[in-house]
PDB file of C-alpha atoms in Angstrom:
ATOM      1  CA  VAL A   1      15.589  61.381   5.548  1.00 60.00           C
ATOM      2  CA  HIS A   2      13.132  64.202   5.072  1.00 67.00           C
ATOM      3  CA  VAL A   3       9.821  62.912   3.685  1.00 64.00           C
ATOM      4  CA  ASP A   4       7.503  65.339   1.956  1.00 70.00           C
ATOM      5  CA  SER A   5       5.277  62.724   0.351  1.00 74.00           C
ATOM      6  CA  TYR A   6       4.814  58.985   0.497  1.00 78.00           C
ATOM      7  CA  LEU A   7       2.755  56.720  -1.735  1.00 78.00           C
ATOM      8  CA  CYS A   8       2.311  52.963  -1.164  1.00 84.00           C
ATOM      9  CA  LEU A   9       0.533  50.830  -3.750  1.00 83.00           C
ATOM     10  CA  PRO A  10      -0.061  47.124  -2.959  1.00 87.00           C
ATOM     11  CA  LEU A  11       0.572  44.348  -5.475  1.00 87.00           C
ATOM     12  CA  VAL A  12      -2.629  42.320  -5.116  1.00 85.00           C
ATOM     13  CA  SER A  13      -3.703  39.238  -7.058  1.00 83.00           C
ATOM     14  CA  LYS A  14      -6.731  37.114  -6.193  1.00 80.00           C
ATOM     15  CA  SER A  15      -7.155  38.890  -2.833  1.00 79.00           C
ATOM     16  CA  ARG A  16      -3.559  38.041  -1.904  1.00 84.00           C
ATOM     17  CA  VAL A  17      -0.942  40.725  -1.255  1.00 86.00           C
ATOM     18  CA  LEU A  18       2.268  39.790  -3.075  1.00 87.00           C
ATOM     19  CA  GLY A  19       4.232  42.947  -2.351  1.00 88.00           C
ATOM     20  CA  ALA A  20       4.092  46.719  -2.576  1.00 88.00           C
ATOM     21  CA  VAL A  21       5.451  49.673  -4.556  1.00 84.00           C
ATOM     22  CA  ASN A  22       6.627  52.550  -2.368  1.00 82.00           C
ATOM     23  CA  LEU A  23       7.279  56.064  -3.709  1.00 79.00           C
ATOM     24  CA  VAL A  24       8.960  58.631  -1.443  1.00 79.00           C
ATOM     25  CA  ASN A  25       9.205  62.364  -2.168  1.00 64.00           C
ATOM     26  CA  SER A  26       7.636  61.910  -5.572  1.00 69.00           C
ATOM     27  CA  SER A  27       4.815  64.202  -6.538  1.00 73.00           C
ATOM     28  CA  CYS A  28       1.992  62.342  -8.277  1.00 73.00           C
ATOM     29  CA  THR A  29      -1.145  63.620  -9.866  1.00 74.00           C
ATOM     30  CA  GLU A  30      -4.391  61.706  -9.667  1.00 77.00           C
ATOM     31  CA  MET A  31      -3.775  60.461 -13.221  1.00 76.00           C
ATOM     32  CA  ASP A  32      -0.280  59.294 -12.217  1.00 75.00           C
ATOM     33  CA  ARG A  33      -1.780  57.297  -9.383  1.00 77.00           C
ATOM     34  CA  GLU A  34      -4.320  55.673 -11.712  1.00 79.00           C
ATOM     35  CA  VAL A  35      -1.534  54.677 -14.124  1.00 80.00           C
ATOM     36  CA  LEU A  36       0.596  53.330 -11.275  1.00 82.00           C
ATOM     37  CA  MET A  37      -2.335  51.311  -9.929  1.00 82.00           C
ATOM     38  CA  THR A  38      -2.834  49.757 -13.372  1.00 83.00           C
ATOM     39  CA  ILE A  39       0.884  48.951 -13.628  1.00 85.00           C
ATOM     40  CA  CYS A  40       0.824  47.421 -10.124  1.00 84.00           C
ATOM     41  CA  SER A  41      -2.176  45.291 -11.046  1.00 85.00           C
ATOM     42  CA  LEU A  42      -0.399  43.985 -14.161  1.00 83.00           C
ATOM     43  CA  ALA A  43       2.790  43.396 -12.185  1.00 87.00           C
ATOM     44  CA  ALA A  44       0.882  41.449  -9.512  1.00 87.00           C
ATOM     45  CA  THR A  45      -0.725  39.264 -12.166  1.00 85.00           C
ATOM     46  CA  SER A  46       2.674  38.576 -13.734  1.00 86.00           C
ATOM     47  CA  ILE A  47       4.166  37.670 -10.343  1.00 89.00           C
ATOM     48  CA  GLU A  48       1.210  35.398  -9.577  1.00 87.00           C
ATOM     49  CA  ASN A  49       1.585  33.633 -12.920  1.00 86.00           C
ATOM     50  CA  ALA A  50       5.325  33.198 -12.340  1.00 87.00           C
ATOM     51  CA  LEU A  51       4.677  31.698  -8.903  1.00 85.00           C
ATOM     52  CA  LEU A  52       2.016  29.366 -10.291  1.00 86.00           C
ATOM     53  CA  TYR A  53       4.367  28.269 -13.061  1.00 84.00           C
ATOM     54  CA  GLN A  54       7.136  27.574 -10.539  1.00 84.00           C
ATOM     55  CA  ASP A  55       4.689  25.660  -8.357  1.00 85.00           C
ATOM     56  CA  SER A  56       3.493  23.596 -11.326  1.00 85.00           C
ATOM     57  CA  LEU A  57       7.102  22.738 -12.217  1.00 83.00           C
ATOM     58  CA  GLU A  58       7.795  21.607  -8.655  1.00 82.00           C
ATOM     59  CA  LYS A  59       4.609  19.527  -8.578  1.00 83.00           C
ATOM     60  CA  GLU A  60       5.514  17.996 -11.933  1.00 81.00           C
ATOM     61  CA  ARG A  61       8.977  17.057 -10.640  1.00 80.00           C
ATOM     62  CA  TYR A  62       7.466  15.620  -7.461  1.00 75.00           C
ATOM     63  CA  GLN A  63       4.921  13.562  -9.388  1.00 75.00           C
ATOM     64  CA  GLU A  64       7.673  12.293 -11.678  1.00 78.00           C
ATOM     65  CA  SER A  65       9.721  11.262  -8.628  1.00 72.00           C
ATOM     66  CA  LEU A  66       6.724   9.413  -7.202  1.00 71.00           C
ATOM     67  CA  LYS A  67       6.154   7.677 -10.541  1.00 77.00           C
ATOM     68  CA  ILE A  68       9.773   6.512 -10.591  1.00 75.00           C
ATOM     69  CA  ALA A  69       9.425   5.267  -7.005  1.00 73.00           C
ATOM     70  CA  ARG A  70       6.194   3.463  -7.943  1.00 75.00           C
ATOM     71  CA  ASP A  71       7.845   1.807 -10.957  1.00 79.00           C
ATOM     72  CA  ILE A  72      10.746   0.643  -8.786  1.00 77.00           C
ATOM     73  CA  GLN A  73       8.370  -0.709  -6.154  1.00 77.00           C
ATOM     74  CA  MET A  74       6.281  -2.602  -8.703  1.00 78.00           C
ATOM     75  CA  LYS A  75       9.430  -4.305  -9.984  1.00 83.00           C
ATOM     76  CA  LEU A  76      10.030  -5.662  -6.475  1.00 82.00           C
ATOM     77  CA  TYR A  77       6.787  -7.628  -6.598  1.00 88.00           C
ATOM     78  CA  PRO A  78       6.926 -11.053  -8.281  1.00 89.00           C
ATOM     79  CA  ALA A  79       6.585 -10.533 -12.037  1.00 86.00           C
ATOM     80  CA  THR A  80       5.024 -13.975 -12.449  1.00 89.00           C
ATOM     81  CA  ALA A  81       3.781 -16.680 -10.127  1.00 90.00           C
ATOM     82  CA  PRO A  82       6.278 -19.479  -9.454  1.00 90.00           C
ATOM     83  CA  ASP A  83       5.788 -22.835 -11.143  1.00 91.00           C
ATOM     84  CA  ILE A  84       4.977 -25.130  -8.218  1.00 91.00           C
ATOM     85  CA  ALA A  85       3.666 -28.602  -9.003  1.00 90.00           C
ATOM     86  CA  GLY A  86      -0.040 -28.869  -8.234  1.00 92.00           C
ATOM     87  CA  LEU A  87      -0.549 -25.219  -7.247  1.00 94.00           C
ATOM     88  CA  ASP A  88      -2.300 -22.515  -9.292  1.00 96.00           C
ATOM     89  CA  ILE A  89      -1.219 -19.084  -7.995  1.00 97.00           C
ATOM     90  CA  ALA A  90      -2.581 -15.570  -8.605  1.00 97.00           C
ATOM     91  CA  SER A  91      -1.902 -12.200  -6.983  1.00 96.00           C
ATOM     92  CA  ARG A  92      -3.275  -8.668  -7.248  1.00 95.00           C
ATOM     93  CA  THR A  93      -2.169  -5.365  -5.696  1.00 91.00           C
ATOM     94  CA  GLU A  94      -3.476  -1.800  -6.011  1.00 86.00           C
ATOM     95  CA  SER A  95      -2.068   1.201  -4.095  1.00 80.00           C
ATOM     96  CA  CYS A  96      -4.246   4.105  -2.989  1.00 76.00           C
ATOM     97  CA  ASP A  97      -1.213   6.419  -3.443  1.00 70.00           C
ATOM     98  CA  GLU A  98       1.599   6.396  -5.980  1.00 66.00           C
ATOM     99  CA  THR A  99       3.525   4.187  -3.554  1.00 68.00           C
ATOM    100  CA  GLY A 100       2.183   1.820  -0.934  1.00 74.00           C
ATOM    101  CA  GLY A 101       3.065  -0.252   2.104  1.00 81.00           C
ATOM    102  CA  ASP A 102       1.529  -3.573   1.057  1.00 90.00           C
ATOM    103  CA  TYR A 103       3.883  -6.441   0.329  1.00 91.00           C
ATOM    104  CA  PHE A 104       3.626  -9.949  -1.050  1.00 95.00           C
ATOM    105  CA  ASP A 105       6.239 -12.399  -2.247  1.00 95.00           C
ATOM    106  CA  PHE A 106       6.769 -15.971  -3.395  1.00 95.00           C
ATOM    107  CA  LEU A 107      10.016 -17.771  -2.534  1.00 92.00           C
ATOM    108  CA  PRO A 108      10.230 -21.165  -4.302  1.00 91.00           C
ATOM    109  CA  HIS A 109      12.018 -23.948  -2.441  1.00 88.00           C
ATOM    110  CA  ASP A 110      15.197 -25.326  -3.973  1.00 83.00           C
ATOM    111  CA  ASP A 111      13.658 -28.718  -4.824  1.00 80.00           C
ATOM    112  CA  GLY A 112      10.727 -27.074  -6.651  1.00 77.00           C
ATOM    113  CA  SER A 113       8.125 -28.961  -4.619  1.00 79.00           C
ATOM    114  CA  GLY A 114       6.840 -25.982  -2.668  1.00 90.00           C
ATOM    115  CA  MET A 115       7.339 -22.351  -1.723  1.00 93.00           C
ATOM    116  CA  THR A 116       7.193 -19.788   1.045  1.00 94.00           C
ATOM    117  CA  MET A 117       4.394 -17.260   0.573  1.00 96.00           C
ATOM    118  CA  VAL A 118       4.514 -13.854   2.281  1.00 96.00           C
ATOM    119  CA  ILE A 119       1.967 -11.070   2.586  1.00 97.00           C
ATOM    120  CA  GLY A 120       2.344  -7.961   4.725  1.00 94.00           C
ATOM    121  CA  ASP A 121       1.073  -4.453   5.385  1.00 93.00           C
ATOM    122  CA  VAL A 122       3.041  -1.480   6.739  1.00 92.00           C
ATOM    123  CA  SER A 123       0.994   1.019   8.746  1.00 90.00           C
ATOM    124  CA  GLY A 124       0.444   4.296   6.921  1.00 81.00           C
ATOM    125  CA  HIS A 125       0.860   5.148   3.253  1.00 77.00           C
ATOM    126  CA  GLY A 126       3.238   6.891   0.908  1.00 76.00           C
ATOM    127  CA  ILE A 127       7.002   6.916   0.570  1.00 78.00           C
ATOM    128  CA  GLY A 128       7.709   6.141   4.238  1.00 80.00           C
ATOM    129  CA  ALA A 129       5.588   2.984   4.218  1.00 82.00           C
ATOM    130  CA  ALA A 130       7.073   1.939   0.875  1.00 83.00           C
ATOM    131  CA  LEU A 131      10.634   2.266   2.213  1.00 84.00           C
ATOM    132  CA  HIS A 132       9.839   0.065   5.210  1.00 88.00           C
ATOM    133  CA  MET A 133       8.230  -2.446   2.857  1.00 89.00           C
ATOM    134  CA  VAL A 134      11.444  -2.577   0.808  1.00 87.00           C
ATOM    135  CA  SER A 135      13.504  -3.032   3.983  1.00 89.00           C
ATOM    136  CA  ALA A 136      11.264  -5.880   5.163  1.00 91.00           C
ATOM    137  CA  ARG A 137      11.455  -7.570   1.765  1.00 91.00           C
ATOM    138  CA  ALA A 138      15.251  -7.443   1.720  1.00 90.00           C
ATOM    139  CA  GLY A 139      15.532  -8.758   5.268  1.00 90.00           C
ATOM    140  CA  LEU A 140      13.014 -11.537   4.753  1.00 91.00           C
ATOM    141  CA  ARG A 141      14.578 -12.752   1.520  1.00 89.00           C
ATOM    142  CA  ALA A 142      18.009 -12.881   3.140  1.00 86.00           C
ATOM    143  CA  MET A 143      16.734 -14.735   6.206  1.00 87.00           C
ATOM    144  CA  CYS A 144      14.550 -17.232   4.325  1.00 82.00           C
ATOM    145  CA  GLY A 145      17.669 -18.428   2.519  1.00 69.00           C
ATOM    146  CA  SER A 146      18.998 -19.815   5.798  1.00 66.00           C
ATOM    147  CA  SER A 147      17.898 -22.956   7.631  1.00 66.00           C
ATOM    148  CA  SER A 148      16.066 -20.940  10.299  1.00 76.00           C
ATOM    149  CA  SER A 149      12.458 -21.768  11.121  1.00 90.00           C
ATOM    150  CA  LEU A 150       9.620 -19.427  10.163  1.00 92.00           C
ATOM    151  CA  SER A 151       9.263 -18.319  13.780  1.00 93.00           C
ATOM    152  CA  ASP A 152      12.970 -17.470  14.025  1.00 94.00           C
ATOM    153  CA  VAL A 153      12.836 -15.579  10.721  1.00 93.00           C
ATOM    154  CA  LEU A 154       9.965 -13.371  11.894  1.00 95.00           C
ATOM    155  CA  GLY A 155      11.664 -12.832  15.246  1.00 95.00           C
ATOM    156  CA  ALA A 156      14.850 -11.617  13.548  1.00 94.00           C
ATOM    157  CA  LEU A 157      12.895  -9.457  11.092  1.00 95.00           C
ATOM    158  CA  ASN A 158      10.951  -7.915  13.971  1.00 95.00           C
ATOM    159  CA  ASP A 159      14.189  -6.918  15.716  1.00 95.00           C
ATOM    160  CA  GLN A 160      15.489  -5.367  12.483  1.00 93.00           C
ATOM    161  CA  LEU A 161      12.337  -3.319  11.852  1.00 94.00           C
ATOM    162  CA  GLU A 162      12.064  -2.249  15.499  1.00 94.00           C
ATOM    163  CA  LYS A 163      15.343  -0.379  15.070  1.00 92.00           C
ATOM    164  CA  ASP A 164      14.252   1.293  11.819  1.00 87.00           C
ATOM    165  CA  MET A 165      10.612   2.214  12.364  1.00 87.00           C
ATOM    166  CA  GLU A 166       9.255   5.334  14.005  1.00 82.00           C
ATOM    167  CA  THR A 167       7.391   5.059  17.308  1.00 78.00           C
ATOM    168  CA  GLU A 168       3.925   3.506  16.865  1.00 81.00           C
ATOM    169  CA  GLN A 169       4.698   2.458  13.287  1.00 88.00           C
ATOM    170  CA  PHE A 170       4.525  -1.267  12.587  1.00 95.00           C
ATOM    171  CA  MET A 171       4.066  -3.955   9.950  1.00 95.00           C
ATOM    172  CA  THR A 172       1.746  -6.953   9.953  1.00 96.00           C
ATOM    173  CA  MET A 173       2.880 -10.080   8.131  1.00 96.00           C
ATOM    174  CA  PHE A 174       1.773 -13.635   7.374  1.00 97.00           C
ATOM    175  CA  VAL A 175       4.332 -16.200   6.208  1.00 96.00           C
ATOM    176  CA  SER A 176       3.481 -19.743   5.116  1.00 95.00           C
ATOM    177  CA  THR A 177       5.143 -22.740   3.491  1.00 93.00           C
ATOM    178  CA  LEU A 178       2.982 -24.526   0.923  1.00 92.00           C
ATOM    179  CA  SER A 179       3.197 -27.675  -1.156  1.00 90.00           C
ATOM    180  CA  ARG A 180       0.800 -30.419  -2.203  1.00 86.00           C
ATOM    181  CA  ARG A 181       2.368 -33.080   0.005  1.00 86.00           C
ATOM    182  CA  ASP A 182       3.369 -31.368   3.270  1.00 90.00           C
ATOM    183  CA  PRO A 183       1.261 -29.759   6.015  1.00 93.00           C
ATOM    184  CA  LEU A 184       0.623 -26.042   5.580  1.00 94.00           C
ATOM    185  CA  ARG A 185       2.802 -24.323   8.193  1.00 94.00           C
ATOM    186  CA  PHE A 186       2.440 -20.635   8.957  1.00 96.00           C
ATOM    187  CA  VAL A 187       3.391 -17.771  11.260  1.00 96.00           C
ATOM    188  CA  SER A 188       1.464 -14.528  11.732  1.00 96.00           C
ATOM    189  CA  ALA A 189       2.701 -11.188  13.021  1.00 96.00           C
ATOM    190  CA  GLY A 190      -0.603  -9.470  13.711  1.00 94.00           C
ATOM    191  CA  HIS A 191      -1.902 -10.091  10.181  1.00 95.00           C
ATOM    192  CA  ASP A 192      -5.530 -10.925   9.397  1.00 91.00           C
ATOM    193  CA  ALA A 193      -6.026 -14.687   9.290  1.00 91.00           C
ATOM    194  CA  PRO A 194      -6.110 -16.031   5.709  1.00 95.00           C
ATOM    195  CA  CYS A 195      -9.037 -18.221   4.619  1.00 94.00           C
ATOM    196  CA  VAL A 196      -8.852 -21.761   3.256  1.00 97.00           C
ATOM    197  CA  PHE A 197     -11.751 -23.121   1.214  1.00 98.00           C
ATOM    198  CA  ARG A 198     -11.989 -26.896   1.640  1.00 96.00           C
ATOM    199  CA  ALA A 199     -13.557 -28.386  -1.474  1.00 96.00           C
ATOM    200  CA  GLU A 200     -14.559 -31.654   0.203  1.00 94.00           C
ATOM    201  CA  ASP A 201     -17.212 -30.087   2.440  1.00 94.00           C
ATOM    202  CA  ARG A 202     -17.273 -26.529   1.001  1.00 95.00           C
ATOM    203  CA  SER A 203     -16.230 -25.073   4.336  1.00 94.00           C
ATOM    204  CA  ILE A 204     -14.001 -22.105   5.180  1.00 94.00           C
ATOM    205  CA  ASP A 205     -11.136 -22.487   7.666  1.00 92.00           C
ATOM    206  CA  GLN A 206      -9.320 -19.548   9.243  1.00 91.00           C
ATOM    207  CA  LEU A 207      -5.541 -19.811   9.662  1.00 90.00           C
ATOM    208  CA  ASP A 208      -5.511 -18.173  13.066  1.00 81.00           C
ATOM    209  CA  ALA A 209      -2.159 -17.467  14.674  1.00 72.00           C
ATOM    210  CA  THR A 210      -1.519 -14.874  17.333  1.00 77.00           C
ATOM    211  CA  GLY A 211       1.600 -12.784  17.093  1.00 91.00           C
ATOM    212  CA  MET A 212       2.680  -9.197  17.704  1.00 95.00           C
ATOM    213  CA  PRO A 213       3.008  -6.934  14.626  1.00 96.00           C
ATOM    214  CA  LEU A 214       6.584  -6.365  13.535  1.00 96.00           C
ATOM    215  CA  GLY A 215       8.570  -3.336  14.642  1.00 95.00           C
ATOM    216  CA  LEU A 216       6.880  -2.458  17.942  1.00 94.00           C
ATOM    217  CA  PHE A 217       9.042  -4.227  20.541  1.00 94.00           C
ATOM    218  CA  PRO A 218      12.303  -6.195  20.387  1.00 94.00           C
ATOM    219  CA  GLY A 219      12.623  -9.854  21.336  1.00 95.00           C
ATOM    220  CA  VAL A 220       9.053 -10.877  20.487  1.00 95.00           C
ATOM    221  CA  PRO A 221       8.519 -14.678  20.115  1.00 94.00           C
ATOM    222  CA  TYR A 222       6.434 -16.105  17.271  1.00 95.00           C
ATOM    223  CA  SER A 223       4.788 -19.536  17.136  1.00 94.00           C
ATOM    224  CA  ILE A 224       4.170 -21.804  14.149  1.00 94.00           C
ATOM    225  CA  GLY A 225       0.686 -23.006  13.247  1.00 94.00           C
ATOM    226  CA  GLU A 226      -0.041 -26.081  11.136  1.00 93.00           C
ATOM    227  CA  VAL A 227      -3.031 -27.434   9.188  1.00 93.00           C
ATOM    228  CA  PRO A 228      -3.395 -30.270   6.646  1.00 93.00           C
ATOM    229  CA  PRO A 229      -2.012 -29.593   3.147  1.00 92.00           C
ATOM    230  CA  LEU A 230      -4.242 -28.183   0.427  1.00 94.00           C
ATOM    231  CA  GLY A 231      -6.244 -30.991  -1.142  1.00 94.00           C
ATOM    232  CA  ALA A 232      -7.654 -31.110  -4.661  1.00 95.00           C
ATOM    233  CA  GLY A 233      -9.790 -28.009  -5.237  1.00 96.00           C
ATOM    234  CA  ASP A 234      -8.824 -26.376  -1.938  1.00 97.00           C
ATOM    235  CA  VAL A 235      -8.075 -22.637  -2.146  1.00 98.00           C
ATOM    236  CA  LEU A 236      -6.065 -20.309   0.102  1.00 98.00           C
ATOM    237  CA  LEU A 237      -6.895 -16.585   0.218  1.00 98.00           C
ATOM    238  CA  ALA A 238      -4.461 -14.198   1.932  1.00 97.00           C
ATOM    239  CA  MET A 239      -5.166 -10.464   1.831  1.00 96.00           C
ATOM    240  CA  THR A 240      -4.456  -7.112   3.435  1.00 94.00           C
ATOM    241  CA  ASP A 241      -7.158  -5.244   5.349  1.00 92.00           C
ATOM    242  CA  GLY A 242      -7.656  -2.857   2.435  1.00 91.00           C
ATOM    243  CA  VAL A 243      -9.705  -5.593   0.729  1.00 94.00           C
ATOM    244  CA  TRP A 244     -12.428  -5.874   3.358  1.00 93.00           C
ATOM    245  CA  GLU A 245     -12.240  -2.406   4.965  1.00 92.00           C
ATOM    246  CA  VAL A 246     -13.737  -0.706   1.888  1.00 92.00           C
ATOM    247  CA  HIS A 247     -16.970   1.253   2.301  1.00 91.00           C
ATOM    248  CA  ASP A 248     -20.047   1.686   0.159  1.00 90.00           C
ATOM    249  CA  PRO A 249     -21.302   5.209  -0.742  1.00 88.00           C
ATOM    250  CA  VAL A 250     -23.264   5.472   2.550  1.00 89.00           C
ATOM    251  CA  GLY A 251     -20.239   4.492   4.648  1.00 88.00           C
ATOM    252  CA  GLU A 252     -20.969   0.837   5.495  1.00 92.00           C
ATOM    253  CA  MET A 253     -17.904  -1.420   5.590  1.00 94.00           C
ATOM    254  CA  LEU A 254     -17.780  -4.560   3.452  1.00 94.00           C
ATOM    255  CA  GLY A 255     -16.277  -6.642   6.273  1.00 94.00           C
ATOM    256  CA  LYS A 256     -14.509  -9.973   6.609  1.00 93.00           C
ATOM    257  CA  GLU A 257     -17.660 -12.093   6.713  1.00 94.00           C
ATOM    258  CA  ARG A 258     -18.925 -10.845   3.348  1.00 95.00           C
ATOM    259  CA  ILE A 259     -15.497 -11.338   1.782  1.00 96.00           C
ATOM    260  CA  ALA A 260     -15.487 -14.923   3.095  1.00 95.00           C
ATOM    261  CA  GLU A 261     -18.929 -15.511   1.553  1.00 96.00           C
ATOM    262  CA  ILE A 262     -17.831 -14.024  -1.782  1.00 97.00           C
ATOM    263  CA  PHE A 263     -14.665 -16.132  -1.694  1.00 98.00           C
ATOM    264  CA  CYS A 264     -16.614 -19.330  -0.941  1.00 97.00           C
ATOM    265  CA  ASP A 265     -19.021 -18.703  -3.832  1.00 97.00           C
ATOM    266  CA  LEU A 266     -16.193 -17.970  -6.286  1.00 98.00           C
ATOM    267  CA  CYS A 267     -14.303 -21.129  -5.296  1.00 97.00           C
ATOM    268  CA  GLN A 268     -17.365 -23.184  -6.233  1.00 96.00           C
ATOM    269  CA  GLN A 269     -17.822 -21.340  -9.531  1.00 96.00           C
ATOM    270  CA  HIS A 270     -14.244 -21.285 -10.854  1.00 96.00           C
ATOM    271  CA  ASP A 271     -11.308 -23.674 -11.098  1.00 93.00           C
ATOM    272  CA  SER A 272      -8.779 -20.886 -11.739  1.00 96.00           C
ATOM    273  CA  ALA A 273      -6.884 -18.807  -9.155  1.00 97.00           C
ATOM    274  CA  ASP A 274      -6.885 -15.855 -11.573  1.00 97.00           C
ATOM    275  CA  ARG A 275     -10.665 -15.917 -11.936  1.00 98.00           C
ATOM    276  CA  ILE A 276     -11.163 -16.133  -8.192  1.00 98.00           C
ATOM    277  CA  ALA A 277      -8.789 -13.188  -7.602  1.00 97.00           C
ATOM    278  CA  ASP A 278     -10.471 -11.111 -10.309  1.00 97.00           C
ATOM    279  CA  GLY A 279     -13.885 -12.006  -8.918  1.00 97.00           C
ATOM    280  CA  ILE A 280     -12.954 -10.749  -5.453  1.00 97.00           C
ATOM    281  CA  LEU A 281     -11.660  -7.431  -6.816  1.00 95.00           C
ATOM    282  CA  ALA A 282     -14.754  -7.053  -8.999  1.00 94.00           C
ATOM    283  CA  ALA A 283     -16.981  -7.603  -5.958  1.00 95.00           C
ATOM    284  CA  VAL A 284     -14.984  -5.045  -3.956  1.00 93.00           C
ATOM    285  CA  ASN A 285     -15.210  -2.458  -6.753  1.00 91.00           C
ATOM    286  CA  GLU A 286     -18.925  -3.099  -7.166  1.00 93.00           C
ATOM    287  CA  TYR A 287     -19.469  -2.615  -3.428  1.00 93.00           C
ATOM    288  CA  THR A 288     -17.630   0.713  -3.313  1.00 90.00           C
ATOM    289  CA  ALA A 289     -19.519   1.981  -6.392  1.00 88.00           C
ATOM    290  CA  GLY A 290     -16.781   4.422  -7.306  1.00 76.00           C
ATOM    291  CA  SER A 291     -15.978   5.627  -3.777  1.00 77.00           C
ATOM    292  CA  PRO A 292     -12.329   6.719  -3.374  1.00 75.00           C
ATOM    293  CA  GLN A 293      -9.861   3.975  -2.446  1.00 74.00           C
ATOM    294  CA  ARG A 294      -8.695   4.671   1.130  1.00 79.00           C
ATOM    295  CA  ASP A 295      -6.111   1.921   1.554  1.00 83.00           C
ATOM    296  CA  ASP A 296      -3.799  -0.310  -0.425  1.00 86.00           C
ATOM    297  CA  VAL A 297      -5.433  -3.536  -1.638  1.00 91.00           C
ATOM    298  CA  THR A 298      -3.437  -6.752  -1.991  1.00 94.00           C
ATOM    299  CA  LEU A 299      -4.526 -10.370  -2.232  1.00 96.00           C
ATOM    300  CA  VAL A 300      -2.998 -13.753  -3.024  1.00 98.00           C
ATOM    301  CA  VAL A 301      -5.031 -16.757  -4.190  1.00 98.00           C
ATOM    302  CA  ILE A 302      -3.503 -20.250  -4.269  1.00 98.00           C
ATOM    303  CA  ARG A 303      -5.573 -23.166  -5.574  1.00 97.00           C
ATOM    304  CA  ALA A 304      -4.608 -26.826  -5.418  1.00 95.00           C
ATOM    305  CA  SER A 305      -5.170 -28.470  -8.792  1.00 90.00           C
ATOM    306  CA  ASP A 306      -7.837 -31.156  -9.110  1.00 77.00           C
TER     307      ASP A 306
END
């Protein structure tokens, strides 16, 4: 092709080149070029607006999908606390994203005298963590319906999650059976030890149990711990690390010790699990002073009636 003249005008919007207009073998006066440059500028603006509109539609659809996923996940949490004789139960959960990896559950025993309480935390955030949480919930609920011990249940759940989870992804979990008459039995898979406030001497016990987080290796054994049952006024606090790993505006972490002190004070001030749970969250929010939430926050408070 014989080329006598060539004119290239870029389509630029906000310092970004979106395309170009090329004219070959077309004679243009200086005025023609000025008009073409104006047309190209308007065209670039129109293209930019169209791209922004498309992007906003995609973001809107994505946010709507996340909202639906969040609504579904929230419905998987217990809607109300179970009615267990002598136990006052409260729970709270807040995700730092639209969906989260924290998990808690209450599984009442058939005779109504007690329940199995579960709290867990999948590493990471977002949809991936939420999906593993749902998988763990389904597996645990199916296994707890059998006659297997708590240690066997966590062992089987670990093997299930080990097949599903990505390398280096894992889930911590604490499972306990509670009633007013029987010893408090529990198993931990790498989860932070819950606290028990003993009303008789106003002391705090830690339910320590060593165990590998779920999903890392197959065939991991888990052992059962046991402490005396909750007496009148005793309170159990189980939580995920998002409760105590919050930071104040200068970057200092709240920490487990301060949470234990706050918990001990609240147990002496209130005779309601709801008030104790709300008091802990209020203290956490006051400490952060509006700093962004970096992790999911979940806690369960169980108080033995006087």
